[in-house]
Short mmCIF file of C-alpha atoms in Angstrom, two decimals:
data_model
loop_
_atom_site.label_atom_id
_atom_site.label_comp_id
_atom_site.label_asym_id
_atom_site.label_seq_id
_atom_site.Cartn_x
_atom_site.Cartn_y
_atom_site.Cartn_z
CA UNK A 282 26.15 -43.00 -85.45
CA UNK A 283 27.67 -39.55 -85.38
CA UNK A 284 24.65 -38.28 -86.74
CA UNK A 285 22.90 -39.87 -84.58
CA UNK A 286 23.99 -38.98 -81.57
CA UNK A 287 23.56 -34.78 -82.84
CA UNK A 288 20.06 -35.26 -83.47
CA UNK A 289 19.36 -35.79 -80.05
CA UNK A 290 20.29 -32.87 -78.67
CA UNK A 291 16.81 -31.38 -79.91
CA UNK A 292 14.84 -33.93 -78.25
CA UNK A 293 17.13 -33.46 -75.21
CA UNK A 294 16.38 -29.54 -75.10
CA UNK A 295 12.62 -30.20 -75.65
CA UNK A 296 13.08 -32.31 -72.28
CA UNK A 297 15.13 -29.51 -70.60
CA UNK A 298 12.24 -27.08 -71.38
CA UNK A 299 9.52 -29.26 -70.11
CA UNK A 300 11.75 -30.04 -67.00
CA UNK A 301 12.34 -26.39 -66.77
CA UNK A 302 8.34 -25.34 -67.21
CA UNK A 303 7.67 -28.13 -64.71
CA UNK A 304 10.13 -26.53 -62.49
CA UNK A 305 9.10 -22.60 -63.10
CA UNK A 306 5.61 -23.27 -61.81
CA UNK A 307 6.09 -24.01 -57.97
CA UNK A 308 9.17 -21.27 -58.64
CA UNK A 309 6.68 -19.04 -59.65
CA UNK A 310 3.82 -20.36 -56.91
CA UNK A 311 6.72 -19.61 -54.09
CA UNK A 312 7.97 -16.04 -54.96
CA UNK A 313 4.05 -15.25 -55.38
CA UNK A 314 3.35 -16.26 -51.71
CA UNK A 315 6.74 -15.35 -49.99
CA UNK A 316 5.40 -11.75 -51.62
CA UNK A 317 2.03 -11.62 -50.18
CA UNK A 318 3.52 -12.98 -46.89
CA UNK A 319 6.41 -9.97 -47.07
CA UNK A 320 3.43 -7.72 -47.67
CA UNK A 321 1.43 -9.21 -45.17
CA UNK A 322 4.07 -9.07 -42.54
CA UNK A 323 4.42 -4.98 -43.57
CA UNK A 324 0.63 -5.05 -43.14
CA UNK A 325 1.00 -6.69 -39.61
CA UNK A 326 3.97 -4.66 -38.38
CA UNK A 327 2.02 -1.38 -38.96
CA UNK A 328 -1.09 -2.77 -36.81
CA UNK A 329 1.02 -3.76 -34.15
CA UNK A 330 2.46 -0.11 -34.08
CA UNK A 331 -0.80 1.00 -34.39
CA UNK A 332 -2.20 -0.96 -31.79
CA UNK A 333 1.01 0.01 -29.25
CA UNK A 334 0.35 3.36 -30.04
CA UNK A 335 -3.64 2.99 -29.05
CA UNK A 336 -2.28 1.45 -25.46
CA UNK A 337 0.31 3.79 -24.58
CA UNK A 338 -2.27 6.50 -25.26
CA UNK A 339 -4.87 4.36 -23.19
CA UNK A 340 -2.26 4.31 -20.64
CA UNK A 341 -0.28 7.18 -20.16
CA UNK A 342 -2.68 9.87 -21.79
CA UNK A 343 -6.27 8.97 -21.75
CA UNK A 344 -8.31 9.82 -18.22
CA UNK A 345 -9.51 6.65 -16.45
CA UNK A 346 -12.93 5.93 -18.16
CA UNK A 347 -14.02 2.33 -18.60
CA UNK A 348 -17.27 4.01 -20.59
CA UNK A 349 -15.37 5.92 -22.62
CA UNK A 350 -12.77 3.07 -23.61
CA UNK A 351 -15.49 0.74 -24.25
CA UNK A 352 -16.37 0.33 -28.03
CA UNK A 353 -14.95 0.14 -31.72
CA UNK A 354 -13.69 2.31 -34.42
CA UNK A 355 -14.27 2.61 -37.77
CA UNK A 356 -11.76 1.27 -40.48
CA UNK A 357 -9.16 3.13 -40.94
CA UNK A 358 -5.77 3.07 -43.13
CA UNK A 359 -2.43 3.10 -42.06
CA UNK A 360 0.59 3.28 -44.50
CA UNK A 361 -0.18 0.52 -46.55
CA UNK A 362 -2.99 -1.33 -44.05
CA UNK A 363 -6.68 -1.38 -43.42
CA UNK A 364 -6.91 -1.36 -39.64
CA UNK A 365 -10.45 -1.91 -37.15
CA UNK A 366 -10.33 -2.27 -34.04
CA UNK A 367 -12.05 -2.81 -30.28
CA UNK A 368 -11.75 -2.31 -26.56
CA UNK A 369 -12.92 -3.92 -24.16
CA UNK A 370 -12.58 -2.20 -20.59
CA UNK A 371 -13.70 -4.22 -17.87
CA UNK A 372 -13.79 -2.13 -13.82
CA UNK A 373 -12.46 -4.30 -10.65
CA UNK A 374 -14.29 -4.08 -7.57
CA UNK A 375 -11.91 -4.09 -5.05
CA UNK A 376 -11.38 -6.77 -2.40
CA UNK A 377 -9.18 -5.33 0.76
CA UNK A 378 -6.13 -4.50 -0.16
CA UNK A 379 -3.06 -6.22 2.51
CA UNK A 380 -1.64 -3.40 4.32
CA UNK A 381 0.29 -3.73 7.17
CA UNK A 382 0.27 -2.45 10.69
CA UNK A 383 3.00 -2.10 13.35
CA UNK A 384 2.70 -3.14 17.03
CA UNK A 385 2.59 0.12 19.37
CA UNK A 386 4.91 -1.02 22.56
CA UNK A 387 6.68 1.47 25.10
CA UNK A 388 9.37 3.51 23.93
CA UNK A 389 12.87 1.17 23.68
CA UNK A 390 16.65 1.89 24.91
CA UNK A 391 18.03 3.18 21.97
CA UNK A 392 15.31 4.16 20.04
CA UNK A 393 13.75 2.70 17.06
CA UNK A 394 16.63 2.18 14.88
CA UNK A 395 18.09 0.35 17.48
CA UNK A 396 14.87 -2.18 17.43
CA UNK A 397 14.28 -5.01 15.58
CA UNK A 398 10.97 -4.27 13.87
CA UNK A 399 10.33 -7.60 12.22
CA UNK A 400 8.52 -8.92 15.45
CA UNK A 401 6.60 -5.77 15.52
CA UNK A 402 5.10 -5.55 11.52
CA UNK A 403 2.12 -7.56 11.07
CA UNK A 404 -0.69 -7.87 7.76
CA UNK A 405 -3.75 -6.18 8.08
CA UNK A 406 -6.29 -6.19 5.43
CA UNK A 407 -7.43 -2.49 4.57
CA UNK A 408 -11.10 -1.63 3.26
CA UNK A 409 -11.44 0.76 0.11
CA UNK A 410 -14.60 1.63 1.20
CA UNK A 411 -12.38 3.55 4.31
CA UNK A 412 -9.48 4.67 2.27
CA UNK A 413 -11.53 5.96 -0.05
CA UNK A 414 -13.31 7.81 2.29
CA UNK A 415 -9.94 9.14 4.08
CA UNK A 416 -8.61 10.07 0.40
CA UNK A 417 -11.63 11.72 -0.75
CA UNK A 418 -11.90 13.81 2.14
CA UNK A 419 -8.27 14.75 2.05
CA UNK A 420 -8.16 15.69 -1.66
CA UNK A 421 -11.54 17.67 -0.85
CA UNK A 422 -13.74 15.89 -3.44
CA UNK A 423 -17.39 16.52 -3.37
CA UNK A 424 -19.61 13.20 -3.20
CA UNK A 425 -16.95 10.82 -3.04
CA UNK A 426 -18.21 7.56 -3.77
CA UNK A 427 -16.07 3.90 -3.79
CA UNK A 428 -15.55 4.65 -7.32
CA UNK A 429 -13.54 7.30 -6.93
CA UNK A 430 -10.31 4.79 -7.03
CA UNK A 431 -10.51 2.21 -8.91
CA UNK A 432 -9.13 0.10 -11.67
CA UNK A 433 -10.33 -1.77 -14.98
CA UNK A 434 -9.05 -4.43 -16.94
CA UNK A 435 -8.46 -3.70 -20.87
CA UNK A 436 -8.52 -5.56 -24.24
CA UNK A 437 -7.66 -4.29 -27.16
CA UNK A 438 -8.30 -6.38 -30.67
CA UNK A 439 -6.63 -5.04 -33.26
CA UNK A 440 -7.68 -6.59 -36.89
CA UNK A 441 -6.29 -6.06 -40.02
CA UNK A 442 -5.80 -6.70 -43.73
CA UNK A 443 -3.30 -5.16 -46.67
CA UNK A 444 -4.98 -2.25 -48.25
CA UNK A 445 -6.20 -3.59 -51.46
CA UNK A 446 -7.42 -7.41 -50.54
CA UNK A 447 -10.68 -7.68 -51.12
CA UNK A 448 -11.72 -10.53 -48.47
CA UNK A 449 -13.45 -9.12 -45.21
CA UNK A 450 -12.68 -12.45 -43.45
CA UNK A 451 -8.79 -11.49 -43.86
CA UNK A 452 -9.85 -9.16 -41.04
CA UNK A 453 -10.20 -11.93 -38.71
CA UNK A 454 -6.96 -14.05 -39.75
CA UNK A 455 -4.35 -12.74 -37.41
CA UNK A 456 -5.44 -10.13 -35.10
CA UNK A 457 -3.88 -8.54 -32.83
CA UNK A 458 -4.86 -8.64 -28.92
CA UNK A 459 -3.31 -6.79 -25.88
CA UNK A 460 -4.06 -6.27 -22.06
CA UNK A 461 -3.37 -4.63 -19.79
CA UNK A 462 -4.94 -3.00 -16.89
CA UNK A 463 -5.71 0.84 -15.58
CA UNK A 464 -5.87 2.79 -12.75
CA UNK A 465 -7.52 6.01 -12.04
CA UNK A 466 -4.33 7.98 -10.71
CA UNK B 88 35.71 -30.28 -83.94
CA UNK B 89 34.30 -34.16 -83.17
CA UNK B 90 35.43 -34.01 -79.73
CA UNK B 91 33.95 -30.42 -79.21
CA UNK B 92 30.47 -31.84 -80.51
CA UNK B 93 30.91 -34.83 -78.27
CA UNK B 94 31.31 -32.58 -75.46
CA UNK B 95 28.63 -30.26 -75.62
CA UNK B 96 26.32 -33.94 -76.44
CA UNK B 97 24.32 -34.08 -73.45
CA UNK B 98 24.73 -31.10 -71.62
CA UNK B 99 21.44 -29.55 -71.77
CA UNK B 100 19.41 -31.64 -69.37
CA UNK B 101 22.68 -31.45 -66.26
CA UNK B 102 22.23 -27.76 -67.01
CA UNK B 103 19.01 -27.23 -66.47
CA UNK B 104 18.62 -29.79 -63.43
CA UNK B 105 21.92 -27.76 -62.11
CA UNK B 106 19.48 -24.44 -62.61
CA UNK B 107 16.74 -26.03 -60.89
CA UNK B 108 18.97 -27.50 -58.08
CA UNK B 109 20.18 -24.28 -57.65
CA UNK B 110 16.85 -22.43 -57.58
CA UNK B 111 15.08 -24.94 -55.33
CA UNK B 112 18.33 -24.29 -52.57
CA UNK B 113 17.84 -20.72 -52.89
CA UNK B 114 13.81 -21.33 -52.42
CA UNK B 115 14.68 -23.76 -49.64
CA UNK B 116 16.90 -21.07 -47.50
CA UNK B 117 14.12 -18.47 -48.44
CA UNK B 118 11.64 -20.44 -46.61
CA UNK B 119 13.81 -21.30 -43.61
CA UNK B 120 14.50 -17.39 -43.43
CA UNK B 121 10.83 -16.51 -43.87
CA UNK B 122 10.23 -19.11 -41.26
CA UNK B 123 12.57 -17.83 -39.13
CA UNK B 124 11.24 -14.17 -39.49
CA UNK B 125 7.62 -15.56 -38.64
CA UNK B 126 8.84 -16.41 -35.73
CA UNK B 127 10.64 -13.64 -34.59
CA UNK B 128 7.03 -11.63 -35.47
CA UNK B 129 5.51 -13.28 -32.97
CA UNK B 130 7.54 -13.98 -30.13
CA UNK B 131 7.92 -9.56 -30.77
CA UNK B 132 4.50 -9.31 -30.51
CA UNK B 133 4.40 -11.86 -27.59
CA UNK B 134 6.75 -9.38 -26.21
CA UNK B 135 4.52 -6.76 -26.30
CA UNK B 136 2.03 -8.31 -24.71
CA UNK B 137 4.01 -9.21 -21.54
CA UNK B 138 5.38 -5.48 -21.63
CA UNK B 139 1.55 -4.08 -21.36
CA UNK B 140 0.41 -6.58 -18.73
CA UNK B 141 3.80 -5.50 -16.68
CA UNK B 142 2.91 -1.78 -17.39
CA UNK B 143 -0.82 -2.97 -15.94
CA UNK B 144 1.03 -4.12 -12.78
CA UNK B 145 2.56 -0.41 -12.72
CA UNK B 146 -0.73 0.84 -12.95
CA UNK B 147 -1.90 -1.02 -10.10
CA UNK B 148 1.18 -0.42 -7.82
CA UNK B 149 0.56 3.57 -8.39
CA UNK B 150 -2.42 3.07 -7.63
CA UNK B 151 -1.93 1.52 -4.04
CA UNK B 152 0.76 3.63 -3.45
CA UNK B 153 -1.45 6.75 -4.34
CA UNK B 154 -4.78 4.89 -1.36
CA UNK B 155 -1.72 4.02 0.82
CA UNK B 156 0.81 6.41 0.70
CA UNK B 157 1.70 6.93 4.46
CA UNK B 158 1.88 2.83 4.28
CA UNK B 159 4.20 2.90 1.45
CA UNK B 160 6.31 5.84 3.38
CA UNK B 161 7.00 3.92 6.34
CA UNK B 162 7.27 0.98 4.87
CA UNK B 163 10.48 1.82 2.76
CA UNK B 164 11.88 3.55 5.79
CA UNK B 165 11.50 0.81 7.62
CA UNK B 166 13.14 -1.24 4.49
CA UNK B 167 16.16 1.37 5.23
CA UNK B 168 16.60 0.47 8.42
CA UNK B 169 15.39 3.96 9.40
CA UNK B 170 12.53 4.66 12.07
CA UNK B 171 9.39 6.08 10.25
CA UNK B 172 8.51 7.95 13.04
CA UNK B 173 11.34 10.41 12.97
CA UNK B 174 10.54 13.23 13.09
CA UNK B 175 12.72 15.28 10.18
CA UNK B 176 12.46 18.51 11.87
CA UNK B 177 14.47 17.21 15.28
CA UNK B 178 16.43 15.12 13.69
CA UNK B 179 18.96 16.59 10.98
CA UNK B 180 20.91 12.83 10.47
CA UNK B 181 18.42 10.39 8.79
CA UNK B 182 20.87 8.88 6.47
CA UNK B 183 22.63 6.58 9.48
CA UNK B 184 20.34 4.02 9.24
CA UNK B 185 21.04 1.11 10.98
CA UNK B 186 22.32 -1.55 8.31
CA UNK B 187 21.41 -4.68 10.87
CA UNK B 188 17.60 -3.02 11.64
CA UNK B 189 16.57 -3.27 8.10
CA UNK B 190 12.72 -4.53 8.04
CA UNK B 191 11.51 -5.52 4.54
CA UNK B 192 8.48 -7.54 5.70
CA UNK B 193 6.34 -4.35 5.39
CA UNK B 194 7.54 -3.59 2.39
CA UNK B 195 6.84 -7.79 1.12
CA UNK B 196 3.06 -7.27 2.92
CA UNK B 197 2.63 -4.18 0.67
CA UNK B 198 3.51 -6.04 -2.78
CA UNK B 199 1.97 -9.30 -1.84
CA UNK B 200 -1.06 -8.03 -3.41
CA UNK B 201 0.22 -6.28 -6.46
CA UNK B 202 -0.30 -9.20 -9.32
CA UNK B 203 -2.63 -10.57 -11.39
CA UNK B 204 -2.68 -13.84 -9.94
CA UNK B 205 -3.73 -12.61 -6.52
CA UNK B 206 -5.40 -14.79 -4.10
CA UNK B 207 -8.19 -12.46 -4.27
CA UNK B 208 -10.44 -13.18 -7.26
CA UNK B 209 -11.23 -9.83 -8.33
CA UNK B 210 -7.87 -8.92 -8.79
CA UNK B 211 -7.10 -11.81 -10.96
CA UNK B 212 -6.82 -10.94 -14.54
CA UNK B 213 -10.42 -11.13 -15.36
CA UNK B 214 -10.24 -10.99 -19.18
CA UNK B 215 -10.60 -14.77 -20.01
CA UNK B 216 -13.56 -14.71 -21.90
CA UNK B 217 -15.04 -12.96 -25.03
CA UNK B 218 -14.02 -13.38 -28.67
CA UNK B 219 -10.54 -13.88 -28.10
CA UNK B 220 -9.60 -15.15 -24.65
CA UNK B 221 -6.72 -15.11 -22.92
CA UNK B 222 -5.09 -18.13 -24.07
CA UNK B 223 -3.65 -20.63 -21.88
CA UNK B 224 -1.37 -23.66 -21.37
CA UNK B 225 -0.71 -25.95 -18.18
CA UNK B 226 2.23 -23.79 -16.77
CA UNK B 227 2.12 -20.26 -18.03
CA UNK B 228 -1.01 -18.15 -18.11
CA UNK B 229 -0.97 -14.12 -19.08
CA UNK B 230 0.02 -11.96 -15.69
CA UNK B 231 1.81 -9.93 -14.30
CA UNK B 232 3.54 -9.54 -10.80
CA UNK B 233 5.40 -6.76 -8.82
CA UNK B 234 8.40 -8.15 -8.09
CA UNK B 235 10.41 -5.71 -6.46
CA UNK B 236 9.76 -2.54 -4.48
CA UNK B 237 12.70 -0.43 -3.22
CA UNK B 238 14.20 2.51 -1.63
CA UNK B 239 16.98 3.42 -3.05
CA UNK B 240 17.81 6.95 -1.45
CA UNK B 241 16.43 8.43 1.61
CA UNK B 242 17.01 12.03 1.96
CA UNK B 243 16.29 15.10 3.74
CA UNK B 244 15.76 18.67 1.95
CA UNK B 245 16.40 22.08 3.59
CA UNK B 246 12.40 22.50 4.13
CA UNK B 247 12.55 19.61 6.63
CA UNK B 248 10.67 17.40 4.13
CA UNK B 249 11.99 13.94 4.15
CA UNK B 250 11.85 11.81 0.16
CA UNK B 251 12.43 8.54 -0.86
CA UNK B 252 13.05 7.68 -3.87
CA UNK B 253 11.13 4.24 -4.57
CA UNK B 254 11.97 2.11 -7.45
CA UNK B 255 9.19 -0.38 -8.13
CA UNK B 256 9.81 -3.45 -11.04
CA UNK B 257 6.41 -5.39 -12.43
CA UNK B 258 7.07 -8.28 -14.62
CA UNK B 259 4.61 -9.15 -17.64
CA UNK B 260 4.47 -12.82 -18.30
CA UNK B 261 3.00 -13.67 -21.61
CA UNK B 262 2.20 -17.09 -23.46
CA UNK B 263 1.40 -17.82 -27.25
CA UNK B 264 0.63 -21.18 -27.91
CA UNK B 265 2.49 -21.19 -31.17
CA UNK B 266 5.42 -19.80 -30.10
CA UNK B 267 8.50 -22.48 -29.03
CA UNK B 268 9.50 -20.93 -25.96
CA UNK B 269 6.78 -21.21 -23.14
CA UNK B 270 6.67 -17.81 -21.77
CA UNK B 271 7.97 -14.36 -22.89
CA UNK B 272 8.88 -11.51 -19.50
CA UNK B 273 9.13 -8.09 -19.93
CA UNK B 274 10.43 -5.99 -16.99
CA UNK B 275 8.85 -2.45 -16.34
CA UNK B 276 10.51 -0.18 -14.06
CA UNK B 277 9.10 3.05 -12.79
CA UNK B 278 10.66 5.52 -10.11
CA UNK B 279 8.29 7.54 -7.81
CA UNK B 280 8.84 10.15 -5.43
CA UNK B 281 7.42 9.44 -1.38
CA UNK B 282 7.93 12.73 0.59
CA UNK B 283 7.02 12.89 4.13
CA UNK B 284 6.40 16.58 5.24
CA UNK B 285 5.29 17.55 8.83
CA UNK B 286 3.27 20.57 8.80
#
């Protein structure tokens, strides 16, 4: 019985191995994707940078040019990512912009600060076309046009891909998109 | 000797189901922390995208304030309870402004037209189309708004030029529809100098 009972510890490893290999493979299958998704959130950190860096440039650096911010550049790398990317740029015509005016009335006891101007403030809507004209001529620009202030909406479409994977269409799995909006200032 | 056989009878298959118990909670916790880091990713990145439309609403605030500066002037004078006619050179004491004449409706006419969402459609945020739209949900679209624009000193300088100081704030709303929370802010502040000088 004894005897027995020692001889089945074999069988009872052979079990604990195939349990074991059963086990291993989706252990194995995990670690293999939580790597590629650790490398693909590397990959995806560095395009967003990439792509902040692109807008603050847009933004803070870059003259106002919806031409020039128009189109797409070629692939590049960064750190350990293979980045593309597009802008859109989009110009706003201008509708009037509210403005307000205040109501001319004779001179009060007191003076002004001693006048409630509430009753006296009211909206106006102001034409470009007019301020433009009034700002042109009073920074001294030759041939002002209504485009000489103006704004333009942006889009910017970051899409990338760990250096090293092979598939084009990983290009298009997560990309990237910001907007924002600039003025000529 | 029996009893140590007897013992160790057995303890093969508990030890590897204990290993594999053990391995599958560590795999489990790994995916709830991977999970969780996916999701910090994006609402980051949602961040980001509320933080550039809000620096698009600075954009267009310096830009009014550049077409309407004499507006913008009086305006936060007026928000100071301080006459924006006064003339700096007569007039050596412009920081008694009258606490109970403060006016901020000119200053609330000026901003009313610094978002995204305007009434006007040209000034709505006009990138909805294209290969990948703005994306929206019943309650929360992409914009942006100027919420605040104020005065917060009001000075004189010994060439008779008169400054504000203006502090403006633009919040950036943003929405991803696979994020849990159903909008992200970002607040963008900017200071800009408004000097009135008689010459």
């Amino acid at each position: 019985m004894n005897q027995f009972r020692v001889g089945m510890s074999f069988i009872e490893v052979m079990i604990a191995c195939l349990i074991l290999a059963l086990a291993i493979i989706p252990v194995a299958d995990f670690l293999g994707f939580v790597t590629r998704g650790t490398k693909d959130d590397k990959s995806e950190t560095e395009a967003m940078q990439f792509a902040c860096d692109l807008m603050d440039f847009i933004l803070m650096k870059m003259p106002y040019d919806p031409n020039a911010l128009n189109g797409s550049g070629t692939t590049l790398i960064r750190g350990t990512t293979d980045i593309r990317y597009t802008i859109e740029a989009t110009p706003i015509p201008w509708n009037p912009v509210k403005s307000y005016d205040i109501k001319y009335h004779d001179p009060c006891p007191g003076g002004a600060e001693q006048h409630d101007l509430t009753g006296d403030i009211f909206p106006i809507d102001e034409r470009l076309e007019t301020l433009d004209k009034e700002m042109v001529d009073q920074a001294g620009i030759a041939n002002a046009s209504a485009n000489d202030f103006d704004l333009c909406d942006f889009k910017l479409v970051v899409e990338w891909k760990p250096t090293g994977v092979a598939d084009e269409k990983e290009f298009k799995r997560r990309p990237i998109v910001l907007y924002s909006r600039k003025a000529r200032l | 000797m029996g009893l140590q056989l007897r013992l160790r009878q057995g303890i093969a298959v508990p030890l590897v189901l204990l290993f594999c118990l053990v391995t599958f909670t560590f795999l489990f916790s790994m995916v709830g922390t991977r999970s969780r880091m996916r999701k910090q990713t994006l609402s980051t990145h949602t961040q980001k995208k509320a933080y550039y439309l809000a620096q698009g609403g600075i954009q267009q605030a310096l830009l009014k304030l550049r077409l309407l500066h004499r507006k913008a002037y009086d305006a936060g004078a007026m928000a100071r309870g301080v006459c924006p006619f006064l003339n700096p050179y007569e007039n050596n004491v412009v920081s008694n402004a009258n606490a109970s004449r403060v006016a901020s409706k000119a200053l609330d006419i000026f901003i009313s037209d610094l978002k995204s969402t305007s009434i006007s459609p040209n000034l709505a945020l006009r990138l909805t189309g294209g290969e990948y739209p703005i994306p929206t949900s019943g309650t929360t679209q992409w914009k942006y708004e100027v919420t605040e624009f104020n005065v917060e000193t009001y000075y004189m300088q010994s060439d008779g030029s008169v400054k504000e100081v203006a502090h403006i704030k633009a919040m950036g709303y943003a929405f991803d529809p696979r994020d849990l929370v159903p909008e992200r802010r970002e607040l963008v502040e900017k200071s800009v100098e408004l000097t009135r000088k008689i010459k």
